[in-house]
Coordinates of N, CA and C in Angstrom, one line a residue:
M959 N -97.6 157.0 165.9 CA -96.3 157.5 166.3 C -95.6 157.9 165.0
A960 N -95.1 159.1 165.0 CA -94.3 159.6 163.9 C -93.1 160.3 164.4
L961 N -91.9 159.8 164.1 CA -90.7 160.4 164.6 C -89.9 160.8 163.3
N962 N -89.2 161.9 163.5 CA -88.3 162.4 162.4 C -86.9 162.7 162.9
F963 N -85.9 162.2 162.3 CA -84.5 162.5 162.7 C -83.8 162.9 161.5
T964 N -83.0 163.9 161.6 CA -82.0 164.4 160.6 C -80.6 164.0 161.2
I965 N -79.9 163.2 160.5 CA -78.6 162.8 161.0 C -77.5 163.1 159.9
V966 N -76.4 163.8 160.4 CA -75.4 164.2 159.5 C -74.1 163.7 160.1
N967 N -73.3 163.0 159.4 CA -72.0 162.5 159.9 C -72.1 161.7 161.2
G968 N -73.2 160.9 161.3 CA -73.4 160.1 162.4 C -74.0 160.9 163.6
Q969 N -74.3 162.2 163.5 CA -74.8 162.9 164.6 C -76.2 163.4 164.3
A970 N -77.1 163.3 165.3 CA -78.4 163.8 165.2 C -78.4 165.3 165.3
V971 N -78.9 166.0 164.2 CA -78.9 167.4 164.3 C -80.3 167.9 164.4
A972 N -81.3 167.1 164.3 CA -82.7 167.4 164.5 C -83.5 166.2 164.8
T973 N -84.4 166.4 165.8 CA -85.2 165.2 166.3 C -86.7 165.6 166.3
A974 N -87.0 166.6 165.5 CA -88.4 167.0 165.5 C -88.9 167.2 164.1
P975 N -90.2 167.1 163.9 CA -91.2 166.9 164.9 C -91.4 165.5 165.3
E976 N -92.0 165.4 166.5 CA -92.2 164.1 167.1 C -93.7 164.1 167.5
F977 N -94.5 163.1 167.0 CA -95.9 163.0 167.3 C -96.2 161.6 167.9
L978 N -97.1 161.7 168.9 CA -97.6 160.4 169.5 C -99.1 160.6 169.7
G979 N -99.8 159.6 169.5 CA -101.3 159.6 169.7 C -101.8 158.3 170.2
A980 N -102.9 158.2 170.9 CA -103.5 157.0 171.3 C -105.0 157.1 171.4
N981 N -105.7 156.1 170.9 CA -107.1 156.1 170.9 C -107.5 154.6 171.1
P982 N -107.9 154.2 172.2 CA -108.2 155.0 173.4 C -107.0 155.3 174.2
A983 N -107.1 156.4 175.0 CA -106.0 156.8 175.9 C -106.0 155.9 177.1
T984 N -107.2 155.6 177.6 CA -107.4 154.7 178.7 C -108.2 153.5 178.2
V985 N -107.7 152.3 178.4 CA -108.4 151.1 177.9 C -109.5 150.8 178.9
A986 N -110.7 150.7 178.3 CA -111.9 150.6 179.1 C -112.3 149.1 179.5
D987 N -111.8 148.1 178.7 CA -112.2 146.8 179.1 C -111.1 145.8 178.5
G988 N -111.3 144.6 178.8 CA -110.4 143.6 178.3 C -109.2 143.3 179.2
P989 N -108.2 142.5 178.7 CA -107.1 142.2 179.6 C -106.2 143.4 180.0
H990 N -106.3 144.5 179.3 CA -105.5 145.7 179.6 C -106.3 146.8 180.2
K991 N -107.5 146.4 180.7 CA -108.4 147.4 181.3 C -107.6 148.3 182.3
G992 N -107.8 149.6 182.2 CA -107.2 150.6 183.1 C -105.8 151.1 182.6
L993 N -105.3 150.4 181.6 CA -104.0 150.9 181.0 C -104.2 152.3 180.5
R994 N -103.3 153.2 180.8 CA -103.3 154.6 180.3 C -102.1 154.9 179.6
V995 N -102.3 155.3 178.3 CA -101.1 155.7 177.5 C -100.9 157.2 177.7
L996 N -99.7 157.6 177.8 CA -99.3 159.0 178.0 C -99.9 159.6 179.3
A997 N -100.0 158.7 180.2 CA -100.6 159.1 181.5 C -99.8 160.2 182.3
V998 N -98.5 160.0 182.3 CA -97.7 161.0 183.0 C -97.9 162.4 182.4
E999 N -97.9 162.5 181.1 CA -98.1 163.8 180.4 C -99.4 164.4 180.8
E1000 N -100.4 163.6 180.9 CA -101.7 164.1 181.3 C -101.8 164.5 182.8
D1001 N -101.2 163.7 183.6 CA -101.3 163.9 185.1 C -100.5 165.1 185.5
L1002 N -99.3 165.2 184.9 CA -98.4 166.4 185.3 C -99.0 167.7 184.8
G1003 N -99.5 167.7 183.6 CA -100.2 168.9 183.1 C -101.3 169.3 183.9
R1004 N -102.2 168.4 184.3 CA -103.3 168.7 185.2 C -102.9 169.1 186.5
Q1005 N -101.9 168.5 187.1 CA -101.4 168.8 188.4 C -100.8 170.3 188.4
L1006 N -100.1 170.6 187.3 CA -99.6 172.0 187.2 C -100.7 173.0 187.1
V1007 N -101.7 172.8 186.3 CA -102.7 173.8 186.2 C -103.5 173.9 187.4
K1008 N -103.7 172.8 188.1 CA -104.5 172.9 189.4 C -103.7 173.5 190.5
S1009 N -102.4 173.6 190.4 CA -101.5 174.2 191.4 C -101.5 175.7 191.3
L1010 N -102.0 176.3 190.2 CA -101.9 177.7 190.0 C -102.8 178.5 190.9
S1011 N -102.4 179.6 191.3 CA -103.2 180.5 192.1 C -104.3 181.1 191.1
P1012 N -105.3 181.7 191.6 CA -106.3 182.4 190.7 C -105.7 183.4 189.8
E1013 N -104.7 184.2 190.3 CA -104.0 185.2 189.5 C -103.2 184.5 188.4
Q1014 N -102.5 183.4 188.7 CA -101.7 182.7 187.7 C -102.6 182.0 186.7
K1015 N -103.8 181.5 187.1 CA -104.7 180.9 186.2 C -105.2 181.9 185.2
T1016 N -105.4 183.1 185.6 CA -105.9 184.1 184.7 C -104.9 184.3 183.5
A1017 N -103.6 184.2 183.8 CA -102.6 184.2 182.7 C -102.5 182.9 181.9
A1018 N -102.6 181.8 182.6 CA -102.3 180.5 182.0 C -103.4 179.9 181.2
V1019 N -104.7 180.1 181.7 CA -105.8 179.5 181.0 C -106.2 180.4 179.9
I1020 N -106.0 179.9 178.7 CA -106.3 180.7 177.5 C -107.7 180.5 176.9
S1021 N -108.4 179.5 177.4 CA -109.8 179.3 177.0 C -110.4 178.2 177.9
D1022 N -111.7 178.4 178.1 CA -112.4 177.4 178.9 C -112.8 176.2 178.1
R1023 N -112.6 176.3 176.8 CA -112.8 175.1 175.8 C -111.5 174.8 175.2
A1024 N -111.3 173.5 175.1 CA -110.1 173.0 174.5 C -110.3 173.0 172.9
P1025 N -109.2 173.3 172.2 CA -109.4 173.1 170.7 C -109.5 171.6 170.4
R1026 N -110.2 171.4 169.3 CA -110.4 170.0 168.9 C -109.1 169.2 168.6
E1027 N -108.1 169.9 168.2 CA -106.8 169.3 167.8 C -105.7 170.1 168.3
I1028 N -104.5 169.6 168.1 CA -103.3 170.4 168.4 C -103.3 171.6 167.4
I1029 N -102.9 172.8 167.8 CA -103.0 174.0 167.0 C -102.0 173.9 165.8
T1030 N -100.9 173.4 166.0 CA -99.9 173.4 164.9 C -100.3 172.4 163.8
G1031 N -101.2 171.5 164.0 CA -101.6 170.5 163.0 C -100.5 169.7 162.4
N1032 N -100.6 169.4 161.2 CA -99.6 168.6 160.5 C -98.8 169.5 159.5
S1033 N -98.8 170.8 159.8 CA -98.1 171.7 158.9 C -96.6 171.5 159.0
R1034 N -95.9 171.6 157.8 CA -94.5 171.5 157.8 C -93.8 172.5 158.7
K1035 N -94.3 173.7 158.7 CA -93.8 174.8 159.4 C -94.9 175.3 160.4
I1036 N -94.5 175.4 161.7 CA -95.6 175.8 162.6 C -95.8 177.3 162.5
S1037 N -97.0 177.7 162.7 CA -97.4 179.1 162.6 C -97.6 179.8 163.9
V1038 N -97.6 179.1 165.0 CA -97.8 179.7 166.3 C -96.5 180.3 166.7
T1039 N -96.4 181.6 166.7 CA -95.1 182.3 167.0 C -95.1 182.9 168.4
Q1040 N -96.2 183.4 168.9 CA -96.2 184.1 170.1 C -96.6 183.1 171.2
P1041 N -95.8 183.1 172.3 CA -96.1 182.2 173.4 C -97.4 182.7 174.1
A1042 N -98.2 181.8 174.6 CA -99.4 182.1 175.3 C -99.2 181.5 176.7
G1043 N -100.0 182.0 177.6 CA -100.1 181.5 179.0 C -99.2 182.2 179.9
I1044 N -98.6 181.5 180.9 CA -97.8 182.1 182.0 C -96.4 181.7 181.8
A1045 N -95.5 182.6 182.0 CA -94.0 182.4 181.9 C -93.6 181.6 183.1
A1046 N -92.6 180.7 182.9 CA -92.0 180.0 184.0 C -91.5 180.9 185.1
G1047 N -91.0 182.0 184.7 CA -90.5 183.0 185.7 C -91.5 183.5 186.6
K1048 N -92.8 183.3 186.4 CA -93.9 183.8 187.2 C -94.4 182.6 188.1
L1049 N -93.8 181.4 188.0 CA -94.2 180.3 188.8 C -93.4 180.2 190.1
T1050 N -94.0 179.5 191.1 CA -93.3 179.2 192.3 C -92.3 178.1 192.0
P1051 N -91.3 177.9 192.9 CA -90.3 176.9 192.7 C -90.9 175.5 192.5
E1052 N -92.0 175.2 193.3 CA -92.7 173.9 193.1 C -93.3 173.8 191.8
Q1053 N -94.0 174.8 191.3 CA -94.6 174.8 190.0 C -93.6 174.7 188.9
K1054 N -92.5 175.4 189.0 CA -91.4 175.3 188.0 C -90.9 173.9 187.9
K1055 N -90.8 173.2 189.1 CA -90.4 171.8 189.1 C -91.4 170.9 188.3
L1056 N -92.7 171.1 188.6 CA -93.7 170.4 187.8 C -93.6 170.6 186.3
L1057 N -93.4 171.9 185.9 CA -93.2 172.2 184.5 C -92.0 171.5 184.0
R1058 N -90.9 171.6 184.7 CA -89.6 171.0 184.3 C -89.8 169.4 184.1
D1059 N -90.5 168.8 185.1 CA -90.7 167.4 185.1 C -91.5 167.0 183.9
L1060 N -92.5 167.8 183.5 CA -93.4 167.6 182.4 C -92.6 167.7 181.1
I1061 N -91.7 168.7 181.0 CA -90.9 168.8 179.8 C -89.9 167.7 179.7
E1062 N -89.3 167.3 180.8 CA -88.4 166.2 180.8 C -89.1 164.9 180.4
E1063 N -90.3 164.7 180.9 CA -91.0 163.5 180.5 C -91.2 163.4 179.0
C1064 N -91.5 164.5 178.4 CA -91.7 164.5 176.9 C -90.4 164.4 176.2
A1065 N -89.3 165.0 176.7 CA -88.0 164.9 176.1 C -87.5 163.5 176.1
H1066 N -87.7 162.8 177.2 CA -87.1 161.5 177.4 C -87.8 160.4 176.7
R1067 N -88.7 160.7 175.9 CA -89.3 159.7 175.0 C -88.2 159.2 174.0
L1068 N -87.3 160.1 173.8 CA -86.1 159.8 172.9 C -85.0 159.3 173.8
R1069 N -84.0 158.7 173.1 CA -82.8 158.2 173.9 C -82.2 159.4 174.7
L1070 N -81.5 159.0 175.8 CA -81.0 160.0 176.7 C -80.2 161.1 176.1
E1071 N -79.2 160.7 175.2 CA -78.4 161.8 174.6 C -79.1 162.7 173.7
L1072 N -80.2 162.3 173.1 CA -81.0 163.1 172.2 C -81.9 164.0 173.1
A1073 N -82.4 163.5 174.2 CA -83.2 164.2 175.1 C -82.4 165.3 175.8
E1074 N -81.2 165.0 176.1 CA -80.3 166.0 176.8 C -79.9 167.1 175.8
Q1075 N -79.8 166.8 174.6 CA -79.5 167.9 173.6 C -80.7 168.9 173.6
D1076 N -81.9 168.4 173.6 CA -83.1 169.3 173.6 C -83.2 170.1 174.9
L1077 N -82.9 169.4 176.0 CA -83.0 170.1 177.3 C -81.9 171.1 177.4
Q1078 N -80.7 170.9 176.9 CA -79.7 171.9 176.9 C -80.1 173.1 176.1
K1079 N -80.7 172.9 175.0 CA -81.2 174.1 174.2 C -82.2 174.9 175.0
I1080 N -83.1 174.2 175.7 CA -84.1 174.9 176.5 C -83.4 175.8 177.6
D1081 N -82.5 175.1 178.3 CA -81.8 175.9 179.3 C -80.9 177.0 178.8
A1082 N -80.3 176.8 177.6 CA -79.5 177.9 177.0 C -80.3 179.1 176.7
A1083 N -81.6 178.9 176.3 CA -82.5 180.0 175.9 C -83.1 180.6 177.1
G1084 N -83.0 180.0 178.3 CA -83.5 180.5 179.6 C -84.8 179.9 179.9
F1085 N -84.8 179.1 181.0 CA -86.0 178.4 181.4 C -87.2 179.3 181.8
D1086 N -86.8 180.5 182.3 CA -87.9 181.4 182.7 C -88.6 181.9 181.5
N1087 N -88.1 181.7 180.3 CA -88.7 182.1 179.0 C -89.7 181.1 178.4
V1088 N -89.9 180.0 179.2 CA -90.8 178.9 178.8 C -92.2 179.3 179.3
F1089 N -93.2 179.1 178.4 CA -94.6 179.5 178.8 C -95.4 178.2 178.8
F1090 N -96.4 178.2 179.8 CA -97.4 177.1 179.9 C -98.8 177.7 179.7
A1091 N -99.5 177.1 178.8 CA -100.9 177.5 178.5 C -101.8 176.3 178.6
W1092 N -103.0 176.5 179.1 CA -104.0 175.5 179.3 C -105.3 175.9 178.7
A1093 N -106.1 175.0 178.2 CA -107.5 175.2 177.7 C -108.3 174.0 178.0
G1094 N -109.6 174.3 178.4 CA -110.5 173.2 178.7 C -110.6 172.9 180.1
G1095 N -111.2 171.7 180.4 CA -111.5 171.3 181.8 C -110.3 170.8 182.5
T1096 N -110.4 170.7 183.8 CA -109.2 170.3 184.6 C -109.5 168.9 185.3
E1097 N -110.6 168.3 185.0 CA -111.0 167.0 185.7 C -110.8 165.9 184.6
P1098 N -110.5 164.7 185.1 CA -110.4 163.6 184.2 C -111.8 163.4 183.4
G1099 N -111.7 163.1 182.2 CA -112.9 163.0 181.4 C -113.4 164.3 180.7
E1100 N -112.8 165.4 181.1 CA -113.1 166.7 180.4 C -112.0 167.0 179.4
G1101 N -112.5 167.4 178.2 CA -111.6 167.7 177.1 C -110.6 168.8 177.6
H1102 N -109.3 168.6 177.3 CA -108.3 169.6 177.7 C -107.1 169.6 176.7
Y1103 N -106.4 170.7 176.8 CA -105.3 171.0 175.9 C -104.2 171.8 176.7
Y1104 N -103.0 171.5 176.4 CA -102.0 172.4 177.0 C -100.9 172.6 175.9
R1105 N -100.2 173.7 176.1 CA -99.0 174.0 175.2 C -97.9 174.5 176.1
I1106 N -96.7 174.0 175.9 CA -95.5 174.5 176.5 C -94.6 175.0 175.4
Q1107 N -94.2 176.3 175.6 CA -93.5 176.9 174.5 C -92.3 177.7 175.0
G1108 N -91.2 177.5 174.3 CA -90.0 178.3 174.6 C -89.4 178.8 173.3
P1109 N -88.3 179.5 173.3 CA -87.7 180.0 172.1 C -87.3 178.8 171.1
R1110 N -86.9 177.6 171.7 CA -86.4 176.6 170.8 C -87.3 175.3 170.8
F1111 N -88.5 175.4 171.3 CA -89.3 174.2 171.3 C -90.8 174.5 171.5
M1112 N -91.6 173.6 171.2 CA -93.1 173.7 171.5 C -93.6 172.3 171.7
I1113 N -94.3 172.1 172.8 CA -95.0 170.8 173.1 C -96.5 171.2 173.1
E1114 N -97.2 170.4 172.4 CA -98.7 170.5 172.4 C -99.2 169.1 172.9
Y1115 N -100.3 169.2 173.6 CA -101.0 168.0 174.1 C -102.5 168.3 174.0
D1116 N -103.2 167.4 173.5 CA -104.7 167.5 173.6 C -105.3 166.2 173.8
N1117 N -106.4 166.2 174.6 CA -107.2 165.0 174.8 C -108.7 165.5 174.8
T1118 N -109.3 165.6 173.6 CA -110.6 166.1 173.5 C -111.6 165.2 172.8
Q1119 N -111.1 164.4 171.9 CA -112.0 163.5 171.1 C -112.3 162.3 171.9
N1120 N -113.4 161.6 171.4 CA -113.8 160.3 172.0 C -114.1 160.5 173.5
H1121 N -114.8 161.6 173.9 CA -115.1 161.9 175.3 C -113.8 162.0 176.1
A1122 N -112.8 162.7 175.6 CA -111.5 163.0 176.2 C -110.8 161.6 176.5
N1123 N -110.8 160.8 175.5 CA -110.1 159.5 175.7 C -109.3 159.2 174.4
H1124 N -108.8 160.3 173.8 CA -108.1 160.2 172.5 C -107.0 161.3 172.5
I1125 N -105.8 160.9 172.8 CA -104.7 161.8 173.1 C -103.8 162.0 171.8
H1126 N -103.4 163.3 171.7 CA -102.3 163.6 170.7 C -101.3 164.4 171.4
T1127 N -100.1 164.2 171.1 CA -99.0 165.1 171.7 C -97.9 165.2 170.6
V1128 N -97.3 166.4 170.6 CA -96.3 166.7 169.6 C -95.2 167.6 170.2
W1129 N -94.0 167.3 169.8 CA -92.8 168.1 170.1 C -92.3 168.7 168.8
R1130 N -92.3 170.1 168.8 CA -91.8 170.8 167.6 C -90.6 171.7 167.9
D1131 N -89.8 171.9 166.9 CA -88.7 172.9 167.1 C -88.9 173.9 166.0
P1132 N -89.4 175.1 166.3 CA -89.8 176.1 165.3 C -88.6 176.4 164.3
A1133 N -87.4 176.3 164.8 CA -86.3 176.7 164.0 C -85.7 175.5 163.3
N1134 N -86.0 174.3 163.7 CA -85.2 173.2 163.1 C -86.1 171.9 162.9
D1135 N -87.4 172.1 162.8 CA -88.2 170.9 162.4 C -87.6 170.4 161.0
F1136 N -87.6 169.1 160.9 CA -87.1 168.4 159.7 C -85.7 168.8 159.3
G1137 N -84.9 169.2 160.3 CA -83.5 169.6 160.0 C -83.4 170.9 159.2
E1138 N -84.3 171.8 159.4 CA -84.3 173.0 158.6 C -83.1 173.9 158.8
D1139 N -82.5 173.9 160.0 CA -81.2 174.7 160.2 C -80.1 174.1 159.2
L1140 N -80.1 172.8 159.1 CA -79.0 172.2 158.3 C -79.3 172.6 156.8
L1141 N -80.5 172.6 156.4 CA -80.9 172.9 155.0 C -80.6 174.4 154.8
R1142 N -80.9 175.3 155.7 CA -80.6 176.7 155.6 C -79.1 176.9 155.4
K1143 N -78.3 176.2 156.3 CA -76.9 176.3 156.2 C -76.4 175.9 154.8
H1144 N -76.9 174.8 154.3 CA -76.5 174.2 153.0 C -76.8 175.2 151.9
Y1145 N -78.0 175.8 151.9 CA -78.3 176.8 150.9 C -77.5 178.1 151.0
A1146 N -77.1 178.4 152.2 CA -76.2 179.6 152.4 C -74.8 179.4 151.8
E1147 N -74.4 178.1 151.9 CA -73.0 177.8 151.5 C -72.9 177.3 150.1
H1148 N -74.0 176.9 149.5 CA -73.9 176.4 148.1 C -74.9 177.1 147.2
R1149 N -74.5 177.4 146.1 CA -75.3 178.1 145.1 C -76.3 177.2 144.4
H1150 N -77.5 177.5 144.4 CA -78.5 176.7 143.7 C -79.3 177.6 142.7
D1151 N -79.0 177.4 141.4 CA -79.6 178.3 140.4 C -80.7 177.5 139.7

């Protein structure tokens, strides 16, 4: 787990990036056998991709093989700028609800007021501008990856290593990872020679 918070005058101004990982993702034996970490994120993503029509899948599935890792990696600044996959505006109401539930699950890993700040940013930018992309298999035990991307956030999830039993997920804010908006404002207002 890696969490980053930028706090100014007692207010959180940035809550990204946020990284969670688990190996194993599903406990195979012992007293916690069957325990699944990040299970809701996996199940909702799979449920959404399986709900897509063949035409929608053509847009949403970006590869039949999942990347080995999350695309953004551990870079300070994410380089994925173009959304991939299918826009929320092209989903049915039921599919939009699944996508929204998945985003909310990820957002609510943080305290309610912080999650609500992120969700308000998503809504302000327009939920129909959120994209969902999938790569890899759609059955449990098959390596898979998804990315959810909007103008103010990106969620990546992969489960490819250790026979698809090693999960990584990250929430990024392309404009404000590590409080970059605050730093940009500071440099604009204060001269640094």
